XYZ file of C-alpha atoms in Angstrom:
730
model
C 0.000 0.000 0.000
C 2.891 2.342 0.801
C 4.451 1.618 -2.588
C 1.194 2.459 -4.425
C 0.604 5.555 -2.271
C 3.979 7.002 -3.309
C 2.840 7.121 -6.957
C -0.875 7.787 -6.615
C -1.344 8.744 -10.257
C 0.442 5.724 -11.734
C -0.769 2.167 -12.291
C 1.516 -0.882 -11.980
C 1.378 -4.568 -12.853
C 2.254 -7.224 -10.269
C 5.782 -7.595 -11.645
C 6.526 -3.887 -11.161
C 5.011 -3.926 -7.665
C 7.004 -7.048 -6.726
C 10.224 -5.402 -7.877
C 9.334 -2.155 -6.099
C 8.920 -3.864 -2.713
C 11.785 -6.343 -3.161
C 9.632 -9.459 -3.595
C 11.771 -11.030 -6.334
C 11.386 -14.741 -5.480
C 8.675 -16.535 -7.558
C 6.864 -17.616 -4.364
C 6.819 -13.998 -3.117
C 5.477 -12.838 -6.471
C 2.623 -15.336 -6.141
C 1.869 -13.835 -2.711
C 1.807 -10.370 -4.312
C -0.727 -11.541 -6.923
C -2.982 -13.013 -4.209
C -2.722 -9.884 -2.039
C -3.577 -7.640 -4.987
C -6.702 -9.722 -5.629
C -7.695 -9.440 -1.958
C -7.078 -5.681 -1.779
C -9.064 -5.132 -4.986
C -11.970 -7.241 -3.699
C -11.907 -5.258 -0.425
C -12.050 -1.993 -2.422
C -8.740 -0.865 -0.881
C -7.039 -0.377 -4.273
C -8.205 -0.047 -7.880
C -7.623 -2.479 -10.771
C -7.778 0.158 -13.513
C -7.349 -2.372 -16.319
C -6.680 -6.096 -16.423
C -3.639 -6.755 -14.217
C -2.808 -3.057 -13.523
C -3.340 -1.572 -10.060
C -3.176 1.850 -8.434
C -3.956 3.516 -5.117
C -7.434 4.954 -4.662
C -7.338 8.701 -5.176
C -8.632 11.098 -2.556
C -10.301 13.331 -5.101
C -11.794 16.723 -4.751
C -15.025 17.250 -6.594
C -13.303 18.697 -9.692
C -10.808 16.825 -11.855
C -9.343 16.994 -15.336
C -9.320 13.993 -17.644
C -9.964 12.741 -21.180
C -13.444 11.931 -22.418
C -14.234 8.482 -23.825
C -17.331 8.436 -26.026
C -18.835 5.168 -27.224
C -21.642 4.579 -29.734
C -23.145 2.182 -27.136
C -23.752 5.166 -24.848
C -21.267 3.899 -22.219
C -19.374 7.195 -21.999
C -16.614 7.756 -19.463
C -13.841 10.089 -18.424
C -10.313 8.770 -17.810
C -8.598 10.367 -14.803
C -5.151 9.010 -13.854
C -5.813 5.686 -15.641
C -9.205 5.222 -13.928
C -12.428 5.262 -15.955
C -15.451 7.003 -14.377
C -18.836 6.734 -16.039
C -20.501 9.812 -17.564
C -24.203 9.795 -18.452
C -25.010 11.360 -21.840
C -27.090 14.083 -20.141
C -23.940 15.066 -18.209
C -21.502 14.932 -21.153
C -21.863 18.442 -22.663
C -21.639 16.453 -25.925
C -17.883 16.062 -25.464
C -16.254 13.963 -28.191
C -13.893 11.043 -27.829
C -10.442 12.289 -26.787
C -11.540 15.762 -25.640
C -9.725 17.086 -22.566
C -12.436 17.931 -20.044
C -13.018 19.257 -16.532
C -15.476 17.153 -14.560
C -17.242 17.039 -11.233
C -16.976 13.589 -9.658
C -19.726 12.458 -7.355
C -18.733 10.577 -4.222
C -19.227 6.837 -4.695
C -21.961 5.345 -2.550
C -21.727 1.813 -1.216
C -22.473 -0.699 -3.939
C -22.471 1.970 -6.673
C -19.827 3.241 -9.042
C -18.930 6.960 -8.895
C -20.196 9.146 -11.742
C -18.791 12.271 -13.350
C -20.354 15.338 -14.935
C -18.543 17.357 -17.607
C -18.504 21.049 -16.650
C -16.007 22.325 -19.239
C -14.445 21.119 -22.495
C -10.902 22.426 -22.017
C -9.269 21.182 -25.201
C -11.394 19.700 -28.022
C -9.618 16.998 -30.024
C -9.459 17.706 -33.753
C -11.242 14.823 -35.456
C -13.376 13.802 -38.415
C -16.011 11.114 -38.920
C -16.524 8.692 -41.790
C -19.920 7.528 -42.977
C -22.506 7.439 -45.743
C -24.489 10.475 -46.906
C -28.271 10.535 -46.916
C -29.478 13.598 -48.837
C -33.196 14.416 -48.695
C -35.162 17.412 -49.999
C -35.027 19.432 -46.789
C -32.001 18.029 -44.955
C -28.888 15.921 -45.289
C -27.032 13.726 -42.795
C -23.908 11.625 -42.503
C -24.766 8.185 -41.105
C -21.499 7.510 -39.294
C -19.533 4.254 -39.156
C -17.830 5.423 -35.953
C -17.478 3.382 -32.765
C -17.255 6.724 -30.955
C -20.451 8.412 -32.105
C -23.983 7.017 -32.077
C -25.691 10.104 -33.557
C -25.854 11.008 -37.243
C -24.326 14.348 -38.223
C -26.830 16.818 -39.719
C -25.295 18.683 -42.673
C -26.670 21.783 -44.460
C -27.084 21.195 -48.188
C -24.632 24.054 -48.814
C -21.907 22.107 -46.964
C -22.151 18.827 -48.894
C -19.252 19.442 -51.332
C -21.391 17.938 -54.088
C -22.074 14.740 -52.127
C -25.142 12.624 -52.964
C -27.074 9.897 -51.199
C -24.920 6.769 -51.001
C -21.603 8.601 -51.146
C -18.932 7.614 -48.641
C -17.767 10.872 -47.066
C -15.658 12.460 -44.342
C -17.259 15.157 -42.183
C -16.380 17.274 -39.176
C -18.687 18.500 -36.430
C -19.017 22.284 -36.367
C -21.510 22.687 -33.510
C -23.437 20.460 -31.087
C -25.908 22.367 -28.970
C -26.905 21.163 -25.516
C -30.576 20.897 -26.465
C -29.975 18.923 -29.696
C -29.576 15.167 -29.998
C -27.626 15.408 -33.251
C -24.488 17.416 -33.988
C -24.269 19.654 -37.048
C -21.338 19.536 -39.408
C -19.867 19.891 -42.873
C -18.369 17.520 -45.450
C -14.571 17.572 -45.649
C -14.156 15.197 -48.586
C -16.120 12.780 -50.768
C -14.421 9.383 -50.991
C -16.669 7.765 -53.605
C -19.723 5.533 -53.743
C -20.424 3.300 -50.771
C -19.253 -0.251 -51.510
C -16.725 0.795 -54.167
C -13.351 -0.673 -53.295
C -11.252 2.513 -53.425
C -13.829 4.472 -51.421
C -13.904 1.781 -48.715
C -10.105 1.497 -48.527
C -9.765 5.289 -48.265
C -12.451 5.261 -45.561
C -10.364 2.786 -43.545
C -7.308 5.039 -43.824
C -9.341 8.095 -42.803
C -10.839 6.163 -39.870
C -7.339 5.761 -38.409
C -6.307 9.302 -39.233
C -3.961 8.159 -42.007
C -3.532 10.097 -45.278
C -5.055 8.539 -48.400
C -3.625 10.931 -51.003
C -0.386 12.827 -51.463
C -0.270 16.650 -51.270
C 0.354 18.087 -54.739
C 3.065 20.459 -53.534
C 5.052 17.525 -52.090
C 4.670 15.546 -55.333
C 5.873 18.573 -57.334
C 8.882 19.045 -55.058
C 9.801 15.370 -55.492
C 9.410 15.542 -59.289
C 12.135 18.204 -59.420
C 14.717 15.851 -57.866
C 17.122 14.137 -60.272
C 19.256 11.045 -59.657
C 22.435 13.146 -59.663
C 24.870 10.247 -60.032
C 27.771 12.368 -61.225
C 31.477 11.426 -61.387
C 32.027 13.799 -58.440
C 29.407 11.973 -56.328
C 30.732 8.533 -57.291
C 34.252 9.613 -56.275
C 32.996 10.156 -52.700
C 31.697 6.581 -52.468
C 32.924 2.995 -52.565
C 32.157 1.635 -56.036
C 30.334 -1.737 -56.215
C 29.093 -1.407 -59.782
C 31.357 -4.230 -60.931
C 30.370 -6.644 -58.125
C 27.586 -9.223 -58.587
C 24.503 -7.618 -57.037
C 20.790 -8.475 -57.059
C 17.504 -7.822 -55.282
C 15.019 -10.424 -53.991
C 11.518 -9.074 -53.315
C 7.798 -9.972 -53.518
C 6.527 -10.317 -57.072
C 4.349 -7.182 -56.816
C 7.019 -4.970 -55.177
C 7.988 -1.660 -56.769
C 10.086 -0.049 -54.035
C 13.317 -2.087 -53.890
C 15.157 -0.605 -50.925
C 17.711 -3.392 -50.348
C 20.127 -5.361 -52.513
C 22.833 -7.946 -51.813
C 26.261 -8.147 -53.415
C 28.671 -11.067 -53.072
C 32.222 -11.851 -54.162
C 34.911 -14.239 -52.961
C 38.058 -12.692 -51.523
C 41.622 -13.876 -52.133
C 41.743 -15.521 -48.684
C 38.691 -17.670 -49.507
C 36.266 -15.673 -47.360
C 33.131 -14.079 -48.760
C 32.412 -10.368 -48.938
C 28.666 -9.732 -48.649
C 27.314 -6.217 -49.108
C 23.912 -5.218 -47.749
C 23.106 -2.179 -49.880
C 20.266 0.112 -48.827
C 18.737 2.940 -50.879
C 20.418 6.209 -49.872
C 17.148 8.071 -49.360
C 18.638 10.766 -47.132
C 20.974 11.858 -49.959
C 17.838 13.081 -51.746
C 15.526 13.979 -48.845
C 17.076 16.825 -46.872
C 16.168 17.502 -43.208
C 13.411 20.100 -42.866
C 12.433 19.992 -46.543
C 8.756 19.756 -47.498
C 9.287 16.097 -48.497
C 11.033 15.313 -45.218
C 8.259 16.924 -43.151
C 5.619 14.876 -44.974
C 7.652 11.662 -44.532
C 8.188 12.398 -40.850
C 4.465 13.016 -40.354
C 3.527 9.749 -42.100
C 6.448 7.858 -40.484
C 5.703 4.680 -42.457
C 4.251 3.330 -45.666
C 0.865 1.682 -45.119
C 0.202 -1.729 -46.653
C -3.504 -2.375 -47.071
C -4.820 -5.624 -48.457
C -4.826 -4.371 -52.062
C -2.539 -1.315 -52.187
C 0.439 0.512 -50.736
C 0.223 4.097 -49.498
C 3.883 5.148 -49.679
C 5.708 7.271 -47.118
C 7.636 9.001 -49.901
C 6.309 10.281 -53.258
C 6.392 7.607 -55.945
C 8.984 9.521 -57.976
C 11.396 8.707 -55.137
C 10.019 5.452 -53.694
C 9.436 3.640 -56.984
C 11.864 5.636 -59.131
C 15.074 7.394 -58.113
C 15.622 5.541 -54.811
C 14.347 2.113 -55.885
C 17.243 -0.277 -56.583
C 16.001 -1.375 -59.999
C 18.156 -3.690 -62.149
C 20.684 -2.302 -64.631
C 20.454 1.222 -63.172
C 23.189 2.963 -61.206
C 21.970 3.776 -57.707
C 23.330 5.550 -54.636
C 23.288 3.386 -51.523
C 24.225 3.281 -47.840
C 25.837 -0.090 -47.142
C 26.998 -2.501 -44.484
C 29.747 -4.702 -45.975
C 30.799 -7.905 -44.241
C 33.699 -10.312 -44.571
C 32.380 -13.748 -43.623
C 34.281 -17.013 -43.335
C 32.839 -20.360 -44.471
C 31.070 -20.757 -41.091
C 29.360 -17.351 -41.409
C 31.496 -15.728 -38.723
C 31.896 -11.958 -39.263
C 35.643 -11.403 -39.630
C 35.384 -7.692 -40.516
C 32.766 -5.125 -41.440
C 32.516 -1.528 -42.613
C 29.603 0.879 -43.011
C 29.548 3.660 -45.580
C 28.068 5.239 -48.663
C 28.383 3.331 -51.939
C 27.201 3.189 -55.542
C 25.814 -0.029 -57.097
C 24.281 -1.355 -60.283
C 21.999 -4.335 -59.652
C 22.466 -7.180 -62.154
C 19.109 -8.855 -61.603
C 15.755 -8.541 -59.893
C 14.540 -11.868 -58.421
C 11.113 -12.532 -57.001
C 11.076 -14.721 -53.904
C 9.616 -17.544 -55.991
C 12.427 -17.302 -58.572
C 15.137 -17.262 -55.888
C 13.464 -20.200 -54.125
C 13.520 -22.219 -57.349
C 17.277 -21.571 -57.696
C 17.833 -22.713 -54.086
C 15.795 -25.873 -54.626
C 17.201 -26.826 -58.050
C 20.683 -25.292 -57.965
C 20.054 -23.939 -61.461
C 19.494 -20.467 -62.889
C 21.182 -17.064 -63.165
C 23.693 -16.449 -60.356
C 22.893 -19.890 -58.906
C 26.284 -20.173 -57.163
C 25.997 -16.752 -55.522
C 22.398 -17.329 -54.397
C 23.243 -20.710 -52.882
C 26.373 -19.423 -51.097
C 24.269 -16.632 -49.570
C 21.617 -19.154 -48.574
C 24.203 -21.408 -46.898
C 25.654 -18.463 -44.947
C 22.144 -17.263 -43.988
C 21.159 -20.682 -42.643
C 24.247 -20.764 -40.436
C 23.519 -17.262 -39.136
C 19.947 -18.337 -38.444
C 20.922 -21.479 -36.521
C 23.304 -19.432 -34.398
C 20.548 -16.913 -33.550
C 18.161 -19.631 -32.429
C 20.879 -21.291 -30.361
C 21.292 -17.924 -28.621
C 17.573 -17.915 -27.744
C 15.878 -15.955 -30.553
C 12.186 -16.671 -31.117
C 11.067 -18.325 -34.346
C 7.633 -16.982 -35.260
C 6.628 -18.272 -38.660
C 2.835 -17.925 -38.812
C 1.189 -18.144 -42.222
C -0.486 -14.889 -43.314
C -3.792 -14.783 -45.157
C -3.765 -13.007 -48.520
C -6.459 -12.402 -51.141
C -6.439 -12.603 -54.906
C -8.277 -9.426 -55.950
C -10.083 -8.856 -59.267
C -10.071 -5.584 -61.238
C -12.973 -4.186 -59.190
C -11.142 -4.962 -55.959
C -13.323 -7.919 -54.997
C -11.629 -10.883 -53.282
C -12.000 -13.981 -55.457
C -9.831 -16.456 -53.543
C -7.674 -16.839 -50.454
C -4.088 -18.018 -50.276
C -1.545 -18.251 -47.469
C 1.763 -16.430 -47.571
C 4.519 -18.619 -46.150
C 8.130 -17.754 -45.508
C 10.563 -20.059 -47.357
C 14.364 -20.190 -47.608
C 14.553 -17.264 -50.069
C 12.575 -15.039 -47.672
C 14.747 -16.134 -44.764
C 17.937 -15.485 -46.753
C 17.002 -11.801 -47.139
C 15.695 -11.590 -43.573
C 18.947 -12.920 -42.126
C 21.219 -10.439 -43.889
C 18.896 -7.547 -43.052
C 19.041 -8.607 -39.381
C 22.838 -8.802 -39.567
C 23.035 -5.279 -41.021
C 20.605 -3.858 -38.456
C 22.330 -5.340 -35.417
C 25.799 -4.385 -36.722
C 24.748 -0.772 -37.303
C 23.254 -0.623 -33.773
C 26.429 -2.096 -32.240
C 28.638 0.302 -34.196
C 27.118 3.232 -32.283
C 25.800 1.710 -29.062
C 28.666 -0.592 -28.099
C 31.417 1.577 -26.626
C 34.443 0.968 -24.435
C 34.025 0.902 -20.655
C 33.914 4.390 -19.190
C 32.662 5.954 -22.418
C 29.111 7.067 -23.071
C 27.385 6.049 -26.298
C 26.011 8.816 -28.486
C 22.242 9.217 -28.806
C 20.834 6.762 -31.324
C 17.554 5.221 -32.513
C 17.070 1.636 -31.342
C 14.388 -0.917 -32.105
C 13.694 -2.503 -28.715
C 11.515 -5.371 -27.527
C 10.871 -5.693 -23.798
C 10.677 -8.955 -21.861
C 7.180 -10.464 -21.807
C 4.975 -10.142 -18.739
C 5.457 -13.391 -16.726
C 1.698 -13.537 -16.100
C 0.964 -13.543 -19.838
C 3.557 -16.259 -20.443
C 2.098 -18.265 -17.553
C -1.430 -17.939 -18.999
C -0.175 -18.975 -22.438
C 1.613 -21.966 -20.875
C -1.670 -23.055 -19.290
C -3.521 -22.880 -22.627
C -0.732 -24.727 -24.469
C -0.810 -27.491 -21.841
C -4.425 -28.258 -22.817
C -3.079 -29.333 -26.192
C -0.244 -31.355 -24.665
C 2.558 -28.784 -25.096
C 4.892 -27.714 -22.290
C 6.224 -24.168 -21.921
C 9.025 -23.425 -19.477
C 7.314 -20.286 -18.155
C 9.533 -19.801 -15.086
C 13.015 -20.260 -16.567
C 15.539 -17.774 -17.924
C 14.718 -15.929 -21.142
C 16.776 -18.318 -23.255
C 15.051 -21.372 -21.729
C 11.577 -19.842 -22.127
C 12.277 -19.030 -25.774
C 13.673 -22.487 -26.534
C 10.502 -24.069 -25.162
C 8.400 -21.613 -27.215
C 10.354 -22.472 -30.360
C 9.855 -26.174 -29.639
C 6.099 -25.601 -29.362
C 6.000 -23.538 -32.580
C 7.834 -26.350 -34.372
C 5.631 -29.109 -32.901
C 2.333 -27.399 -33.866
C 3.324 -27.081 -37.541
C 0.526 -28.398 -39.755
C -1.840 -29.076 -36.848
C -5.292 -27.582 -36.325
C -4.179 -25.509 -33.353
C -1.109 -24.067 -35.155
C -2.513 -20.649 -36.083
C -4.253 -20.092 -32.769
C -1.258 -21.024 -30.587
C 1.146 -19.059 -32.802
C -1.123 -16.022 -32.550
C -1.449 -16.374 -28.753
C 2.322 -16.716 -28.403
C 2.713 -13.419 -30.279
C 0.031 -11.788 -28.097
C 1.893 -12.836 -24.958
C 4.887 -10.775 -26.103
C 5.483 -7.052 -25.588
C 5.301 -4.755 -28.638
C 8.555 -3.681 -30.285
C 9.024 0.109 -30.361
C 11.530 2.802 -31.331
C 13.420 4.595 -28.563
C 16.805 6.077 -27.668
C 16.895 3.984 -24.449
C 18.398 0.682 -25.476
C 17.020 -2.277 -23.491
C 17.805 -4.855 -26.169
C 15.507 -6.947 -28.331
C 14.000 -9.894 -26.448
C 12.453 -11.679 -29.440
C 15.685 -11.588 -31.461
C 17.850 -12.264 -28.364
C 20.027 -9.281 -29.295
C 21.627 -6.697 -27.026
C 21.681 -4.072 -29.804
C 19.232 -3.675 -32.660
C 17.938 -0.901 -34.926
C 16.184 -0.397 -38.274
C 18.568 0.602 -41.065
C 17.393 -1.443 -44.035
C 14.082 0.137 -45.192
C 14.366 3.941 -45.459
C 11.961 4.066 -48.409
C 9.104 2.900 -46.181
C 10.147 3.717 -42.561
C 11.162 7.112 -41.194
C 13.257 5.702 -38.281
C 15.571 4.133 -40.884
C 16.079 7.604 -42.383
C 16.878 8.890 -38.881
C 19.456 6.115 -38.470
C 21.078 6.924 -41.827
C 21.418 10.582 -40.852
C 22.899 9.752 -37.448
C 25.428 7.363 -39.020
C 26.547 10.042 -41.481
C 26.644 12.700 -38.757
C 28.737 10.585 -36.372
C 31.068 9.412 -39.160
C 32.011 13.086 -39.565
C 32.850 13.328 -35.852
C 29.774 15.312 -34.812
C 28.588 15.591 -31.216
C 25.724 13.504 -29.877
C 22.289 14.403 -31.256
C 19.533 15.868 -29.077
C 18.122 12.850 -27.203
C 14.776 14.463 -26.364
C 14.130 15.430 -29.972
C 15.010 11.911 -31.155
C 12.716 10.421 -28.508
C 9.781 12.543 -29.678
C 10.335 11.338 -33.247
C 10.686 7.737 -32.023
C 7.396 7.880 -30.122
C 5.592 9.389 -33.123
C 7.024 6.668 -35.394
C 5.963 3.909 -32.964
C 2.448 5.371 -32.739
C 2.125 5.667 -36.525
C 3.412 2.120 -36.987
C 0.619 0.905 -34.685
C -2.017 2.924 -36.578
C -0.755 1.543 -39.908
C -0.915 -1.989 -38.515
C -4.487 -1.407 -37.286
C -5.502 -0.073 -40.702
C -3.942 -3.073 -42.446
C -5.865 -5.460 -40.178
C -9.084 -3.498 -40.783
C -8.606 -3.810 -44.562
C -8.052 -7.568 -44.202
C -11.197 -7.863 -42.049
C -13.158 -5.935 -44.682
C -12.011 -8.311 -47.424
C -12.720 -11.343 -45.231
C -16.307 -10.163 -44.687
C -16.659 -9.341 -48.389
C -15.303 -12.783 -49.297
C -17.578 -14.627 -46.852
C -20.665 -12.603 -47.863
C -20.987 -14.924 -50.871
C -20.877 -17.926 -48.527
C -23.833 -17.162 -46.264
C -25.409 -20.370 -44.980
C -22.320 -22.497 -45.651
C -20.854 -24.590 -42.825
C -17.165 -24.595 -41.856
C -14.960 -26.105 -39.175
C -12.710 -23.918 -37.066
C -11.063 -23.182 -33.741
C -12.181 -20.785 -31.004
C -9.567 -18.035 -31.345
C -10.862 -15.463 -28.868
C -13.292 -15.293 -25.951
C -15.061 -12.133 -24.736
C -18.112 -11.301 -22.645
C -20.122 -10.740 -25.845
C -19.277 -14.122 -27.406
C -16.425 -16.179 -28.816
C -14.500 -15.775 -32.061
C -13.865 -18.686 -34.408
C -11.062 -18.859 -36.980
C -12.015 -21.082 -39.913
C -9.571 -23.818 -40.946
C -10.177 -23.389 -44.663
C -9.417 -19.689 -45.076
C -8.402 -18.242 -41.655
C -11.409 -15.876 -41.747
C -12.571 -15.005 -38.241
C -16.123 -14.414 -37.054
C -18.114 -14.054 -33.852
C -20.572 -16.486 -32.304
C -22.562 -13.932 -30.256
C -23.373 -14.880 -26.683
C -26.959 -13.740 -27.317
C -27.320 -16.649 -29.751
C -26.245 -19.254 -27.165
C -29.820 -19.652 -25.997
C -29.518 -22.663 -23.657
C -28.008 -20.773 -20.705
C -26.644 -17.531 -19.289
C -22.904 -17.356 -19.992
C -20.254 -15.598 -17.909
C -16.701 -14.788 -18.980
C -13.820 -16.395 -17.089
C -11.022 -14.040 -18.198
C -8.139 -15.923 -16.622
C -9.110 -19.239 -18.214
C -10.218 -17.757 -21.552
C -13.645 -19.361 -21.520
C -17.390 -18.726 -21.334
C -19.157 -20.807 -18.675
C -22.899 -21.524 -18.504
C -24.370 -20.664 -15.116
C -26.857 -23.557 -14.988
C -25.473 -26.380 -17.147
C -21.788 -25.364 -16.808
C -21.042 -25.818 -20.500
C -17.704 -24.236 -21.383
C -16.488 -22.669 -24.582
C -12.723 -22.330 -24.264
C -9.945 -20.910 -26.391
C -8.745 -23.679 -28.707
C -11.974 -25.709 -28.768
C -12.859 -27.108 -32.190
C -16.337 -26.166 -33.434
C -18.469 -26.305 -36.551
C -20.220 -23.054 -37.516
C -22.530 -21.664 -40.172
C -21.982 -18.237 -41.754
C -24.976 -16.263 -40.439
C -24.280 -12.569 -41.118
C -21.699 -10.534 -43.033
C -21.801 -6.837 -42.087
C -19.426 -4.865 -44.333
C -20.022 -1.546 -42.559
C -18.917 -2.981 -39.223
C -16.380 -5.325 -40.857
C -17.935 -8.113 -38.822
C -18.781 -11.744 -39.510
C -21.335 -13.524 -37.332
C -21.389 -17.304 -37.121
C -24.061 -19.612 -35.757
C -22.862 -22.624 -33.772
C -23.759 -25.886 -35.510
C -21.725 -28.433 -33.520
C -19.266 -28.224 -30.633
C -17.500 -31.323 -32.057
C -17.303 -33.210 -28.756
C -16.089 -30.232 -26.772
C -14.200 -31.856 -23.850
C -15.154 -29.008 -21.530
C -18.836 -29.938 -21.637
C -20.176 -32.016 -18.756
C -19.911 -35.719 -19.571
C -23.658 -36.411 -19.463
C -24.283 -33.630 -21.964
C -21.667 -34.937 -24.366
C -23.602 -38.218 -24.325
C -26.874 -36.392 -24.923
C -28.382 -36.871 -21.461
C -28.802 -33.373 -20.139
C -30.205 -30.840 -22.542
C -26.930 -30.404 -24.446
C -26.802 -28.165 -27.458
C -26.751 -30.964 -29.994
C -29.202 -33.288 -28.206
C -31.661 -30.957 -26.487
C -34.019 -32.501 -23.998
C -37.461 -31.299 -25.101
C -38.690 -31.366 -21.486
C -35.962 -29.030 -20.318
C -36.741 -25.336 -20.580
C -34.192 -23.494 -22.732
C -33.243 -20.122 -21.320
C -32.729 -17.387 -23.864
C -30.880 -14.263 -22.838
C -30.875 -10.920 -24.537
C -28.161 -8.356 -24.845
C -29.543 -6.233 -21.969
C -29.035 -9.013 -19.413
C -25.464 -9.536 -20.533
C -24.698 -5.825 -20.431
C -26.011 -5.582 -16.872
C -23.493 -8.208 -15.875
């Protein structure tokens, strides 16, 4: 309690609390977990989110926080990590993310405290996406937002030419206290509802991501020339005469990395990892640089790429296309026959790629030993495999989950599903990119004792939360797999790798691989180097993709700056850029997943009524999610449709449990479902349960059809339906 009282405004997990009070032994940590549960149950402390605790605040009546608006009407204000409910009548129509001043009522026994907004201090700039409905006397935007239940009323003069059925972006201009609906104006028309480009642009706009390039930035980029003059070449190491090639996806246009290879007189191999020298063309503070910094990353939706840099640069001048001289920033390695790095150097170079391979073409050369540059490709593959084995021996994690991809027709409709798998050719490129990234990070971060490293951009990955690993271990054990959850990092990772190898090709592969990833922390950019847990590396950065990632451009600039003997860069400024890049990376990832969900729903819309087998991949209080074996599409079996009982969520054991019959639906259970609904606007699939396929968590008598089970209902037993209201009350 004393520990929590010292930092009243901060929330901690049990691991942080254990460390803070010196309870480092596993048995002591278990005591801490139990005590936290007891203190929470006794209302002595607050569990502000799952597994995060803080001291109860002694609040005055007025506080400042951030408003959380939900289309369900469950509005709240977040004050020091704690959510306090706000009734709509007390909201002043604050929008999601607004900074507000509130009055907090004292909590009465058995009731949650409530807050009333008394001032909107700082409105958050935001727009809403939806579909226009234009009538004779009024117009409205029917929003798709999770943060706004009301339609936005729009004067006909503010429609920007929009018509009924147009997908549009609008902003709220005024929302009076006595009006249920806000008023607003159209910002942009995206196209007709249901058209592929309009829907993809709507997804980008939903996450606050740009969907078109500013004309002035495009014009500035168009003025840039390659500028590969004899004077520029003289400043660089010349690799134009060395065998060099790129290996990329078949639909790639921005080739930002190439490999060169030649054998040295001593028998060792010189391998060059050549990266597009983007920062030679994009100057700090220029209009192009500011746009790239704002975007921070290219966004890869299911059917298109929204580049960080204008196409004249990303697909033209900077792209390492074959038979064209290109300026590069390179990490060059001397490797012996066992892939040990004997020497390395980092510097600016000029190359001329001899060939552009797709992954499939390179894979065919590896498998057959035949084709252009077959010897070079196979030597690189042999070296890469040795580097890879060494990384895994050191404790690196081996995530290799298949990714779902769609074949898209000319109108953007998904016509079939295929799975993208990583083969030797992919891993060859991956291994040399990893080698370049870690070497660049070490070159700056690893300094002699007594010396301080200069400020740098690192890609870090924190240790996983022991509780998450323990929970994952428990789930894996249900399938007969053992995870060493309490050992050292290397031992934990070796047991995880063993599991990931053992599940290959089995029904539970995708689910367990996904859960293993979820149990990990997220990798981020920062100047504070804590190492990379997943790669088992002490130093790591991103150097190899400056065409599509702004942190790589930052790294290139720092390398050049420090090579000239400059002083350490401003750490605070770098940290701000790192945080922005990490945030934008997360938004881009969310948008990519949303585009995949949209295509999954669109694909399954033509399969309504069909029956599929799958695995329960997620469990929530509103139902359980099922991932289909055939196409990895995921949909929800709503709890409201499980009409034989009331179901409660057991969060720690990832299952729904019936109150009366004690049926369980648990993560990993195999089920058979029918496609019931496909809602494109919400990007949501609903399934109806057809068969629980002998779910082992059901009571024995029900599995044998003796007790009103779902597949053998007893007609004499009353089935208890439950609506959404009952569940929400819980």
